[in-house]
Each structure stands twice: as structure tokens, then as C-alpha cells.
Coordinates of C-alpha atoms and ligand atoms in Angstrom, one line a residue:
V1 CA -1.2 -13.8 19.1
V2 CA 0.8 -16.1 16.9
F3 CA 3.9 -14.9 14.6
I4 CA 4.1 -16.6 11.3
G5 CA 6.8 -16.2 8.3
F6 CA 9.6 -17.5 6.3
M7 CA 13.1 -18.8 7.9
G8 CA 15.1 -15.7 9.3
A9 CA 12.2 -13.5 9.5
G10 CA 12.7 -13.3 13.5
K11 CA 9.3 -14.7 14.4
S12 CA 11.0 -15.9 17.9
T13 CA 12.6 -12.6 18.5
A14 CA 9.2 -10.5 17.8
A15 CA 7.2 -13.2 19.9
K16 CA 9.6 -12.7 23.0
L17 CA 9.4 -9.0 22.5
F18 CA 5.8 -8.8 22.3
A19 CA 5.5 -11.2 25.5
Q20 CA 8.2 -8.9 27.3
T21 CA 6.4 -5.9 26.5
L22 CA 3.2 -7.1 27.6
G23 CA 4.1 -9.3 30.5
L24 CA 3.0 -12.4 28.7
K25 CA 4.5 -16.0 27.8
A26 CA 6.2 -16.7 24.6
L27 CA 6.3 -20.2 23.4
D28 CA 8.3 -21.3 20.2
S29 CA 6.6 -24.3 18.1
D30 CA 10.6 -24.9 17.0
R31 CA 11.7 -25.4 20.5
M32 CA 8.8 -27.7 21.7
L33 CA 9.4 -29.7 18.0
E34 CA 12.7 -30.1 19.1
E35 CA 11.8 -31.4 22.7
R36 CA 9.5 -33.9 21.5
F37 CA 11.9 -35.5 19.1
G38 CA 14.7 -34.9 21.3
R39 CA 17.2 -33.9 18.9
P40 CA 17.7 -30.8 16.7
L41 CA 15.3 -30.2 13.7
A42 CA 17.9 -30.5 10.9
E43 CA 18.6 -33.5 12.2
E44 CA 15.1 -35.0 12.6
F45 CA 14.5 -33.6 8.9
E46 CA 17.3 -35.6 7.5
I47 CA 16.6 -38.8 9.6
A48 CA 12.7 -39.1 9.2
G49 CA 12.3 -37.2 5.6
E50 CA 10.1 -34.1 5.1
A51 CA 6.8 -35.6 5.1
R52 CA 7.2 -37.3 8.6
F53 CA 8.7 -34.2 9.6
R54 CA 5.6 -32.2 8.7
A55 CA 3.2 -34.5 10.2
A56 CA 4.5 -34.4 13.3
E57 CA 5.0 -30.9 13.2
E58 CA 1.2 -30.7 12.2
E59 CA 0.2 -32.3 15.2
L60 CA 2.2 -30.3 17.6
V61 CA 1.2 -27.0 16.2
C62 CA -2.6 -27.8 16.0
E63 CA -2.3 -29.1 19.6
L64 CA -0.6 -25.8 20.6
L65 CA -2.8 -23.7 19.0
A66 CA -6.1 -25.3 20.2
G67 CA -5.0 -24.9 23.9
L68 CA -3.5 -21.6 23.5
Q69 CA -4.3 -19.1 26.3
P70 CA -4.7 -15.1 26.1
D71 CA -1.6 -14.9 28.0
T72 CA 0.6 -16.6 25.7
V73 CA 2.3 -15.4 22.4
V74 CA 3.5 -18.3 19.9
S75 CA 6.1 -18.4 17.1
L76 CA 5.4 -21.0 14.4
G77 CA 7.9 -22.7 12.4
G78 CA 8.2 -21.6 8.9
G79 CA 6.7 -24.3 6.9
S80 CA 4.2 -25.4 9.5
V81 CA 1.6 -22.9 7.8
L82 CA 1.7 -25.0 4.7
S83 CA -0.8 -27.4 6.2
P84 CA -4.3 -26.8 5.8
A85 CA -4.9 -28.3 9.6
V86 CA -2.6 -25.6 11.0
R87 CA -4.3 -22.9 8.9
E88 CA -7.6 -23.6 10.1
A89 CA -6.4 -23.7 14.0
L90 CA -5.1 -20.4 13.6
E91 CA -8.4 -18.7 12.5
P92 CA -9.4 -18.0 16.0
H93 CA -5.9 -15.9 16.7
L94 CA -4.3 -13.2 15.6
S95 CA -1.9 -14.0 13.0
V96 CA 1.4 -11.7 12.5
L97 CA 3.2 -12.3 9.5
L98 CA 6.7 -10.9 9.5
D99 CA 7.5 -10.4 5.9
I100 CA 11.0 -10.5 4.7
G101 CA 12.3 -10.5 0.8
P102 CA 14.1 -13.7 -0.4
D103 CA 17.4 -12.2 -0.4
E104 CA 17.3 -10.7 2.9
A105 CA 16.1 -14.0 4.3
W106 CA 19.1 -15.9 2.5
L107 CA 21.6 -13.7 4.2
R108 CA 20.1 -14.2 7.6
V109 CA 20.0 -17.8 7.7
Q110 CA 23.6 -18.2 6.4
G111 CA 24.9 -18.9 10.0
G112 CA 22.4 -21.9 10.3
D113 CA 19.6 -22.5 13.0
R114 CA 20.0 -21.3 16.8
D115 CA 22.7 -24.1 17.2
G116 CA 24.5 -23.1 14.2
R117 CA 23.3 -26.3 12.2
E118 CA 22.9 -26.0 8.6
R119 CA 19.5 -25.4 7.8
P120 CA 18.0 -28.5 4.9
L121 CA 15.8 -25.9 3.2
A122 CA 18.6 -23.2 2.8
R123 CA 21.5 -25.3 1.2
D124 CA 20.8 -23.5 -2.6
H125 CA 19.8 -19.8 -3.0
E126 CA 17.5 -20.5 -6.0
V127 CA 15.6 -23.4 -4.1
F128 CA 15.4 -21.2 -1.1
S129 CA 13.9 -18.1 -3.4
D130 CA 11.3 -20.6 -5.2
L131 CA 10.1 -21.7 -1.7
H132 CA 9.8 -18.4 -0.5
A133 CA 7.9 -17.3 -3.5
T134 CA 5.4 -20.4 -3.0
R135 CA 5.1 -19.4 0.9
R136 CA 4.5 -16.0 0.7
E137 CA 1.0 -16.2 -1.1
V138 CA 0.3 -19.0 1.6
Y139 CA 1.4 -16.7 4.5
E140 CA -0.3 -13.5 3.2
G141 CA -3.6 -15.7 2.8
V142 CA -3.8 -16.2 6.7
A143 CA -2.2 -13.1 8.2
D144 CA -4.1 -10.7 10.3
A145 CA -1.5 -8.3 10.0
I146 CA 1.7 -7.9 8.0
L147 CA 5.0 -6.3 9.2
A148 CA 8.0 -5.5 6.9
G149 CA 11.3 -4.5 8.4
R150 CA 13.2 -5.4 11.2
P151 CA 11.3 -7.3 14.0
R152 CA 12.6 -5.3 16.7
E153 CA 12.4 -1.6 15.5
T154 CA 8.9 -2.4 13.6
L155 CA 7.2 -4.4 16.6
A156 CA 8.0 -1.7 19.3
A157 CA 5.9 0.8 17.2
A158 CA 3.3 -1.5 16.2
I159 CA 1.9 -3.1 19.3
P160 CA -0.8 -0.6 19.7
A161 CA -2.1 -1.0 16.3
L162 CA -1.8 -4.9 16.7
L163 CA -3.9 -4.5 20.1
S164 CA -6.3 -2.5 18.3
L165 CA -7.2 -5.1 15.9
S166 CA -8.6 -7.4 18.2
E167 CA -11.5 -4.7 18.2
A168 CA -11.8 -4.2 14.7
P169 CA -14.4 -5.8 12.6
I170 CA -13.8 -9.3 11.3
G171 CA -11.7 -9.2 8.2
T172 CA -9.7 -6.1 9.2
K173 CA -6.2 -6.4 8.0
L174 CA -3.0 -4.3 9.4
L175 CA -0.1 -3.3 7.3
W176 CA 2.9 -1.6 8.7
A177 CA 4.2 1.1 6.4
S178 CA 7.9 2.3 6.7
A179 CA 9.2 5.4 4.8
A180 CA 12.3 7.2 5.9
S181 CA 10.8 9.8 7.8
G182 CA 8.3 7.2 9.5
S183 CA 6.5 4.5 10.1
Y184 CA 2.7 4.1 10.4
P185 CA -0.2 1.7 10.7
V186 CA -2.6 1.1 7.8
L187 CA -5.9 -0.4 8.7
V188 CA -7.7 -2.2 6.0
G189 CA -11.4 -3.4 6.3
P190 CA -15.0 -3.1 6.0
S191 CA -17.3 -1.2 8.3
L192 CA -14.3 0.3 10.1
L193 CA -15.7 3.7 10.5
G194 CA -17.8 3.8 13.1
A195 CA -15.5 0.9 15.2
G196 CA -14.1 3.6 17.2
I197 CA -10.8 2.1 16.3
W198 CA -7.9 4.5 16.3
P199 CA -4.4 3.1 16.1
A200 CA -2.8 6.4 16.6
P201 CA -3.7 8.4 19.7
A202 CA -4.4 12.0 19.9
A203 CA -5.6 14.5 22.3
R204 CA -8.5 15.9 20.2
R205 CA -9.5 15.4 16.6
F206 CA -10.5 17.8 13.9
C207 CA -11.6 16.9 10.5
V208 CA -11.5 18.4 7.0
T209 CA -13.9 16.6 4.6
D210 CA -15.5 17.6 1.6
E211 CA -19.5 18.6 1.1
T212 CA -20.3 15.0 -0.2
V213 CA -18.6 13.2 2.2
G214 CA -18.9 14.7 5.3
P215 CA -22.6 14.5 5.3
L216 CA -22.3 10.7 4.6
Y217 CA -19.4 9.6 7.1
A218 CA -18.2 12.2 9.3
A219 CA -20.6 11.5 12.1
L220 CA -19.4 7.9 12.2
L221 CA -16.0 9.2 13.5
G222 CA -17.0 10.1 16.9
E223 CA -16.3 13.3 18.8
L224 CA -14.7 15.8 16.4
Q225 CA -13.5 19.4 17.8
R226 CA -14.4 21.0 14.5
T227 CA -15.3 19.7 10.9
I228 CA -14.1 21.7 8.1
T229 CA -15.8 21.2 4.9
I230 CA -14.3 22.3 1.5
P231 CA -16.3 22.0 -1.7
A232 CA -16.2 18.5 -3.5
G233 CA -13.7 18.1 -6.4
E234 CA -10.2 18.9 -8.0
K235 CA -11.3 22.5 -8.5
A236 CA -11.0 22.6 -4.3
K237 CA -7.4 21.7 -4.2
T238 CA -6.4 25.3 -3.8
L239 CA -4.5 27.6 -1.9
S240 CA -7.4 29.6 -0.8
N241 CA -8.9 26.6 0.1
A242 CA -5.6 25.5 2.3
E243 CA -5.7 29.0 3.8
H244 CA -9.5 28.4 5.0
V245 CA -8.8 25.3 6.8
W246 CA -5.6 26.9 8.3
R247 CA -7.8 29.5 9.8
E248 CA -10.5 27.5 10.9
L249 CA -7.7 25.3 12.8
V250 CA -6.4 28.5 14.3
E251 CA -9.9 29.7 15.3
A252 CA -10.8 26.2 16.8
G253 CA -7.5 25.9 19.1
M254 CA -5.9 23.1 17.3
T255 CA -2.5 22.1 18.7
R256 CA 0.3 19.8 17.5
A257 CA -0.9 17.2 20.6
D258 CA -4.2 17.1 18.3
Q259 CA -4.8 15.1 14.9
L260 CA -6.0 16.4 11.9
L261 CA -8.6 13.7 9.9
A262 CA -8.7 13.7 6.2
L263 CA -12.0 12.4 5.6
G264 CA -12.7 11.9 1.7
G265 CA -11.1 11.0 -1.8
G266 CA -7.7 12.5 -2.9
V267 CA -8.5 15.7 -3.4
V268 CA -9.2 16.2 0.5
G269 CA -6.4 14.0 1.7
D270 CA -4.0 16.0 -0.5
L271 CA -5.1 19.1 0.7
A272 CA -5.5 18.2 4.3
G273 CA -2.2 16.6 4.4
F274 CA -0.7 19.7 3.1
C275 CA -2.5 22.0 5.7
A276 CA -1.2 19.4 8.4
A277 CA 2.5 19.4 7.0
T278 CA 2.3 23.3 7.3
Y279 CA -0.3 24.3 10.4
Q280 CA 2.3 25.1 13.2
R281 CA 5.1 23.4 10.8
G282 CA 3.4 20.1 11.1
V283 CA 0.7 18.3 13.0
P284 CA -0.3 14.7 12.7
V285 CA -2.6 13.7 9.9
V286 CA -4.9 10.7 9.8
Q287 CA -5.8 9.9 6.1
I288 CA -9.4 8.2 5.7
P289 CA -9.8 7.7 2.2
T290 CA -13.1 7.1 0.7
T291 CA -12.5 6.7 -3.0
L292 CA -11.0 4.2 -4.5
V293 CA -8.2 6.5 -5.7
A294 CA -7.4 7.4 -2.5
Q295 CA -7.4 3.8 -0.8
V296 CA -5.2 2.2 -3.2
D297 CA -2.9 5.0 -3.9
S298 CA -2.9 8.8 -2.9
A299 CA -3.5 8.3 1.3
Y300 CA -0.1 6.5 1.5
G301 CA 3.4 7.8 1.2
G302 CA 3.2 11.5 2.4
K303 CA 3.1 13.4 -0.9
T304 CA 0.6 16.4 -0.1
G305 CA 0.0 19.7 -2.1
V306 CA -2.3 21.6 -4.0
D307 CA -2.7 22.8 -7.6
L308 CA -1.8 26.2 -9.1
P309 CA -3.9 27.2 -12.3
Q310 CA -0.9 26.4 -14.6
A311 CA 0.3 23.0 -13.2
K312 CA -1.1 20.2 -10.8
N313 CA 0.5 19.6 -7.4
Y314 CA 2.8 22.1 -8.0
V315 CA 3.0 23.2 -4.4
G316 CA 3.2 21.0 -1.6
A317 CA 5.3 19.0 1.0
Y318 CA 6.0 15.5 2.1
H319 CA 4.3 14.5 5.3
Q320 CA 3.8 11.1 6.3
P321 CA 0.3 10.2 8.0
A322 CA 0.5 9.0 11.4
A323 CA -2.0 6.3 10.2
V324 CA -4.3 5.3 7.4
I325 CA -7.8 3.6 8.1
V326 CA -9.4 2.3 4.9
D327 CA -13.0 1.4 5.3
T328 CA -13.9 -0.5 2.1
Q329 CA -17.4 -0.1 2.6
T330 CA -17.5 3.8 1.7
L331 CA -16.7 2.5 -1.9
Q332 CA -20.5 1.4 -1.9
T333 CA -21.7 5.1 -2.0
L334 CA -19.1 6.2 -4.6
P335 CA -20.7 7.0 -8.3
A336 CA -19.5 4.4 -10.7
A337 CA -17.4 7.2 -12.6
E338 CA -15.5 7.7 -9.7
L339 CA -14.8 3.6 -9.1
A340 CA -14.0 3.8 -12.6
S341 CA -11.5 6.5 -12.3
G342 CA -9.9 4.6 -9.4
Y343 CA -9.8 1.5 -11.2
V344 CA -7.1 3.2 -13.5
E345 CA -4.8 3.4 -10.3
V346 CA -5.4 -0.3 -9.6
L347 CA -4.4 -0.9 -13.3
K348 CA -1.4 1.3 -12.8
T349 CA -0.5 -0.5 -9.8
A350 CA -1.0 -4.0 -11.4
L351 CA 1.4 -3.1 -14.2
I352 CA 4.0 -1.9 -11.5
A353 CA 3.6 -5.1 -9.4
G354 CA 3.0 -7.7 -12.1
G355 CA 2.6 -11.3 -10.6
E356 CA -0.8 -12.6 -9.1
L357 CA -1.9 -8.6 -9.1
W358 CA -1.5 -8.3 -12.9
Q359 CA -3.1 -11.9 -13.4
R360 CA -6.1 -10.7 -11.8
I361 CA -6.5 -7.2 -13.1
S362 CA -5.6 -8.4 -16.8
A363 CA -8.0 -11.3 -16.4
D364 CA -10.7 -8.3 -15.2
E365 CA -11.8 -9.9 -12.2
P366 CA -14.1 -7.8 -9.9
L367 CA -12.3 -5.6 -7.3
D368 CA -12.1 -7.2 -3.9
Q369 CA -10.5 -6.2 -0.6
R370 CA -7.3 -8.6 -1.4
M371 CA -6.8 -6.6 -4.5
I372 CA -6.9 -3.3 -2.5
L373 CA -4.4 -4.6 0.1
A374 CA -2.2 -5.9 -2.8
C375 CA -2.2 -2.2 -4.4
V376 CA -1.6 -1.0 -0.9
R377 CA 1.4 -3.1 -0.2
T378 CA 2.9 -2.5 -3.9
K379 CA 2.8 1.4 -3.2
L380 CA 4.2 1.1 0.4
S381 CA 7.0 -1.2 -0.7
V382 CA 8.2 1.4 -3.4
V383 CA 7.6 4.5 -0.9
A384 CA 9.7 2.3 1.7
E385 CA 12.7 2.0 -0.9
D386 CA 12.5 5.9 -1.9
E387 CA 10.2 8.0 0.0
R388 CA 11.4 11.7 -1.9
D389 CA 10.9 10.5 -5.4
S390 CA 14.4 10.4 -6.2
G391 CA 14.5 7.1 -7.8
R392 CA 12.3 4.1 -7.4
R393 CA 9.2 5.8 -6.6
Q394 CA 9.1 7.7 -10.1
V395 CA 7.6 4.3 -11.2
L396 CA 4.5 5.4 -9.4
N397 CA 4.2 8.2 -11.9
L398 CA 3.6 5.8 -14.7
G399 CA 0.9 7.5 -16.9
H400 CA 1.0 10.6 -15.0
T401 CA 3.4 12.7 -17.0
V402 CA 1.1 12.9 -20.3
G403 CA -2.0 12.4 -17.8
H404 CA -1.4 15.4 -15.7
A405 CA -0.7 17.6 -18.9
I406 CA -4.1 16.4 -20.4
E407 CA -5.9 17.3 -16.9
V408 CA -3.9 20.9 -16.9
L409 CA -5.1 21.4 -20.4
T410 CA -8.6 20.7 -19.7
G411 CA -8.8 22.8 -16.8
Y412 CA -9.2 19.8 -14.7
E413 CA -12.7 19.8 -15.3
R414 CA -13.5 17.7 -18.2
L415 CA -11.7 14.5 -17.2
R416 CA -11.4 13.1 -13.5
H417 CA -7.6 12.5 -12.7
G418 CA -8.0 8.5 -13.1
E419 CA -9.3 9.0 -16.5
A420 CA -6.5 11.3 -17.9
V421 CA -4.2 9.1 -16.2
G422 CA -5.8 6.0 -18.2
L423 CA -5.1 8.2 -21.4
G424 CA -1.6 8.5 -20.0
L425 CA -1.1 4.9 -19.6
L426 CA -2.0 4.2 -23.3
A427 CA 0.7 7.0 -24.0
A428 CA 3.5 5.6 -21.6
L429 CA 2.9 1.9 -23.3
R430 CA 3.1 3.4 -26.7
L431 CA 6.3 5.0 -25.8
S432 CA 7.4 1.9 -24.3
G433 CA 6.8 -0.2 -27.8
R434 CA 4.3 -2.7 -25.8
E435 CA 1.8 -3.0 -28.6
E436 CA -0.1 -6.0 -27.1
L437 CA -0.1 -4.6 -23.7
R438 CA -1.2 -1.1 -24.8
E439 CA -3.8 -3.0 -26.7
Q440 CA -4.8 -5.1 -23.7
V441 CA -4.9 -1.9 -21.5
R442 CA -7.0 0.0 -24.1
Q443 CA -9.5 -3.1 -23.9
L444 CA -9.7 -3.0 -19.9
L445 CA -10.2 1.0 -20.4
V446 CA -13.0 0.3 -22.7
A447 CA -14.6 -2.4 -20.4
H448 CA -14.7 0.2 -17.5
E449 CA -16.2 2.7 -19.6
L450 CA -13.1 4.9 -19.2
P451 CA -12.2 7.2 -22.2
V452 CA -9.3 6.2 -24.5
Q453 CA -9.2 9.3 -26.6
I454 CA -10.1 13.0 -26.1
D455 CA -11.2 15.8 -28.0
G456 CA -10.4 19.5 -28.2
V457 CA -6.8 19.1 -27.0
D458 CA -4.1 20.3 -28.9
V459 CA -1.0 18.3 -29.5
E460 CA 1.4 20.8 -29.2
E461 CA 0.2 22.0 -25.8
V462 CA 0.3 18.6 -24.5
I463 CA 3.9 18.6 -25.5
T464 CA 4.6 22.0 -24.3
V465 CA 3.0 21.3 -20.8
T466 CA 4.4 17.8 -20.3
A467 CA 7.8 19.8 -20.5
R468 CA 6.5 22.0 -17.8
D469 CA 6.2 18.6 -15.5
K470 CA 7.7 18.9 -12.2
K471 CA 9.5 15.9 -12.5
R472 CA 11.7 17.3 -15.1
I473 CA 15.0 17.2 -14.6
G474 CA 17.2 20.6 -16.5
E475 CA 15.9 20.2 -20.0
R476 CA 14.7 16.5 -19.6
V477 CA 11.4 15.3 -18.7
P478 CA 11.8 11.7 -17.3
F479 CA 9.5 9.0 -18.6
V480 CA 8.4 6.0 -16.9
L481 CA 8.2 2.9 -19.4
V482 CA 7.0 -0.5 -19.1
E483 CA 9.3 -3.2 -20.2
E484 CA 6.8 -5.9 -18.9
P485 CA 4.2 -6.2 -16.3
G486 CA 6.4 -6.1 -13.2
D487 CA 9.3 -4.4 -14.6
V488 CA 8.8 -0.8 -15.1
R489 CA 11.4 1.7 -15.3
S490 CA 11.9 5.4 -14.7
G491 CA 13.9 8.1 -16.1
C492 CA 13.7 7.0 -19.5
E493 CA 14.5 9.5 -22.4
V494 CA 11.8 9.8 -24.9
A495 CA 12.5 11.6 -28.4
E496 CA 9.9 14.5 -28.8
H497 CA 8.7 13.1 -32.1
D498 CA 7.8 9.7 -30.5
L499 CA 5.7 11.9 -27.7
R500 CA 4.0 14.0 -30.5
L501 CA 3.0 10.5 -32.0
A502 CA 1.9 9.0 -28.9
A503 CA -0.3 12.2 -27.9
R504 CA -1.9 12.3 -31.4
E505 CA -3.3 8.9 -31.1
L506 CA -4.9 10.3 -27.8
I507 CA -6.9 12.9 -29.4
S508 CA -9.9 12.1 -31.5
Ligands
NAD601 N1 -0.7 12.4 -2.8 C1 -0.6 11.2 -3.8 O1 0.1 10.4 -3.7 C2 -1.7 11.1 -5.0 C3 -1.7 9.9 -5.6 C4 -2.9 10.0 -6.8 C5 -3.9 10.7 -6.8 N2 -3.6 11.8 -5.9 C6 -4.7 12.9 -6.3 O2 -6.1 12.5 -6.0 C7 -6.9 13.5 -6.6 C8 -7.8 12.6 -6.9 O3 -8.6 11.8 -6.1 P1 -9.9 11.4 -6.2 O4 -10.1 10.5 -7.3 O5 -10.0 10.7 -4.7 O6 -11.1 12.7 -6.1 P2 -11.8 13.3 -5.1 O7 -11.4 13.5 -4.0 O8 -12.2 14.7 -6.0 O9 -13.3 12.4 -5.2 C9 -14.1 12.1 -6.2 C10 -15.5 12.7 -5.7 O10 -15.9 11.7 -5.4 C11 -16.7 11.9 -3.9 N3 -16.5 11.0 -3.0 C12 -15.6 10.7 -2.2 N4 -15.8 9.6 -1.4 C13 -17.0 9.3 -1.8 C14 -17.8 8.3 -1.5 N5 -17.2 7.4 -0.5 N6 -19.3 8.4 -1.4 C15 -19.6 9.3 -2.5 N7 -19.0 10.2 -3.1 C16 -17.6 10.3 -2.6 C17 -16.1 13.5 -4.0 O11 -16.9 14.2 -3.0 C18 -15.7 14.0 -5.0 O12 -16.8 14.6 -5.7 C19 -6.1 14.3 -7.3 O13 -5.9 15.5 -7.0 C20 -4.6 13.6 -7.4 O14 -3.8 14.5 -7.9 C21 -2.7 11.9 -5.0

């Protein structure tokens, strides 16, 4: 195991902690380099210059990684991973990125290096932040696992999941999700189902799935005490199906020591999550999302619930999963229309994230695991800031206010969730006054054969149902608007007249 990351991320502490917990040895490449130079790194950096310093660092780190024994854990100097030779040498090892934001890293390095000397690359805040931005992508490219938060707290909880990675199929990545009410591992990789990887332990496992997904994948999950099957599709996300699940769980004798697996799309995830939140006042749930919507969005963040005939997701609870296991291979059996519907959530997430994800999505690059991971990271970072939708998390509702209203008005039948959100995105971009961006998004929706208009819906009804939105605060329905990709704002006031115009455009 090799810890990588930016200055101040806590790599040496993490390596020591990991080694201590598992009875291993910890090595620190910076310490070893200092011994080789015979003087502090900051001094060598000044005397030799960065190029010579990096060459010496590359040599030492490559030697170290080539001879690394399984009983040794290493922390690498922040800049060493910039070397392609070091990145190649890292390949056979498990690289764990300790992710830290630029501002927090800046604060942490203010005291200097471990001997209190000023760090040569941490003299100017702006230069430091730019360096952070360039390096982050390199780190993420090589990392098998990404842990955010304080290493001490996160690492102790993440060790079992990190160890499970060594048995996972090649290409599997681990993200560590934190929210106010708990943290959990997220494994993303091809062919994970059937690999028998369980990053969260349980006495016995019970499964909720739907009529389509169950026959395809339930058998890959190993021994299940009971598999409860609900009909496929949004129409099944009801209280009566929740009651059916609760009753089956009682009958099968599920207890809090057991685990409920939610195998399916967002409907199964939301419903099984709700059942897990309420059954015996809360049992652990492992989300195993099999649609794109669920893999990039609904499986994370702990929002669970069912629909009422009058309004969507109106009854529910927050219940963070014990783990999320994403087998990207399951998307192979997903019908094209469902994939397109999930693409809307990817598009929404890219608008929220901006940066590289938006660049790739706006260029209409084909979906890959890196995009899915980027979406997951965006969602996790938003939820980490605000689990209960009181602030930042509201940005995730981009496109959902009008989207939900359209879903209600079409009886959850005519449109898929993502299709409705696509229409909602167009409304939100119109209300944001972002003409060109709206057109760009419209074209992307068309290219993915998604609707950009709908018939048979009454504009005034859209206004009425929007006003009933559960995000309403008193008389106001707060809207999420887009300043530009990467700058999305929640809680925006919208005049009814403008909403009417934005909704009218959607109706053919
Ligand atoms: N909790 C949240 O944060 C959150 C976020 C976004 C959406 N949601 C909810 O998610 C739901 C929509 O989820 P969805 O789009 O996944 O719908 P879904 O669960 O209905 O799945 C769509 C269809 O695909 C089928 N399917 C699923 N996986 C398959 C596979 N691998 N191969 C073949 N068929 C497969 C299902 O049987 C279903 O017929 C909505 O109810 C929405 O409210 C929740």
C-alpha cells in the first residue's frame, strides 16, 4: 500500500497508522531522501534546484517501489508522482490518494515541514492552489482508492474496505464517502458482482430487487436469506410495496445484525433504502445500483423514500448506506432508453461540477468508468457538505423542480425520471438566462434521443404542481439556477411569469 497526495494531506501519518493497525512497517520517501542528501529537503531543493531534486527523488522512489515487500507501507512525497517512471512503478501496488482541498492544505502547511522549515512550494497561496489543481488530476489518475477527510478518522474506518480492494477485479476503485451521519465505502469497477467482495460485514444478507434485475443478477450475490421482488419501474415505488417488503423481512426473521441489499435501479434503491431506514427503526442497507441513474446519483447520499399519488418522493427518510457496490458491467444489459435517461443525471452532474467532467460531457464523449467516478465524487462532495438538503445539497435538485412536476402530471408513466429531469434542465437554464448553454444542453439531449418537449401537459398545472414541491419554504419554491458550468446556485427566487414562459417552451 502506497499513500500519495498533496502537501499537508497527512500521508506519513496515514502510513504509520495503517502500519500500526496491521502490524506492518512504514517508510516515508521524504525521510529516506533526506537521509540520502544528508540535509533537509527544503535546503536541497534550494541548493540543487527543482529539476535535480526531482531526478534524485525519482531514482529513490523507483528503487523503493521496485523492492517493496508486502509487509511495508509507504508514503510518497507529494511531487514524486508527477514522474511517469514513478507512476509506472506504482502500478503493481495499491495507491491510496489522501484527497485534500487546496485551502485546507494551505492551512495545514503553514507551520512548515516537520522541522518547521518553510516549504519552497508553499510560499504563495495562488501558486500553491494552481499546483494543487494540476497535481490533483495526476493523483486521481493513479489512485486505486481515494480517501477524503482527516486521515486519522477516515483511515481507521476504511481499512477493511481497502483490504477488500486487493481481491477485487482489476480496475476497481474505492471512494470513501463521508456525511454527517456516517461514512461508507463505495466500490466502482467492472464485474464486481460475483467477485464476492463485501466491504461491509454482516451476519446474513437479504435482498430487495425488481422483476427485471433479480433474474439477471441476484444469483451473483452469493448466499441470500431471502430475495424479495417488486415489479419493475416507478409505479412500484409505493407504500404498499414497502409494506410488502417489511412483512417479508419479518417473516424471514431479519434482524439489525443483518444487511439488506438493494439490487436494482433508483426505484429499488429508494424503496429498499426506505424499508431499511424504518424496519426495526433502521437496519444496514448496501446499495447495488444497476442503472446509470443509480450508479451516478441515487445510490449515494442516503435519501430514501416512496411516491404518493399526488407527489413524488413525498414520504421518506435519510438513511446512509453501509456500502455501495457499483458493477459498471451491469449497464451492458440496460435498455438504451434507460441509459439515455441516466445520461441526463450525468449531464446535470457535469453542470454542477464544471471542469473536466463538463468538458468531456459537453464534447459528447462516450460514457466510461472515469465519468461515472467523477459524477460519484461530485455527488459525494456535495453530500459531505450538507447531508440534509439545508444548503449546498439543494444544487443536486437542478432540473428537478419542473422535472418532478412533469412526472406527476404524466402519472409517472409517460416519461422516465431522467427524461423529465432533462426537460427540467431546459427550464432551469431558461430561468437562468443562459441562452447558449440551454441550446448546448438541448442539442446534447437530442443527440441522446431524449425529449426536449412534451405534449398533453397544461402549463398552469405545471405551475400549480411546482408550487407543491416539497422543497418549498413557506410560499416560495426555491429554484436551482446555473451561472455557468461549475457555478450552480440554489434558493433562487423565480417570478411566476418567468416560470410560465419557461414551462410553455417545453410543451409542444
Ligand atoms: N435517492 C436519490 O437521491 C435519487 C436521486 C435520483 C433519482 N432517484 C430516484 O430514482 C428513480 C429512477 O431510477 P432509475 O432510472 O434507475 O429507474 P428504475 O429503478 O425504475 O430502473 C429503470 C428500469 O431499468 C430496469 N433495470 C435496472 N437495471 C437494469 C439492468 N442492469 N439491466 C436491465 N434492466 C435494468 C429496471 O427493472 C427498470 O425497469 C426515481 O424514482 C427517482 O426519484 C433518487
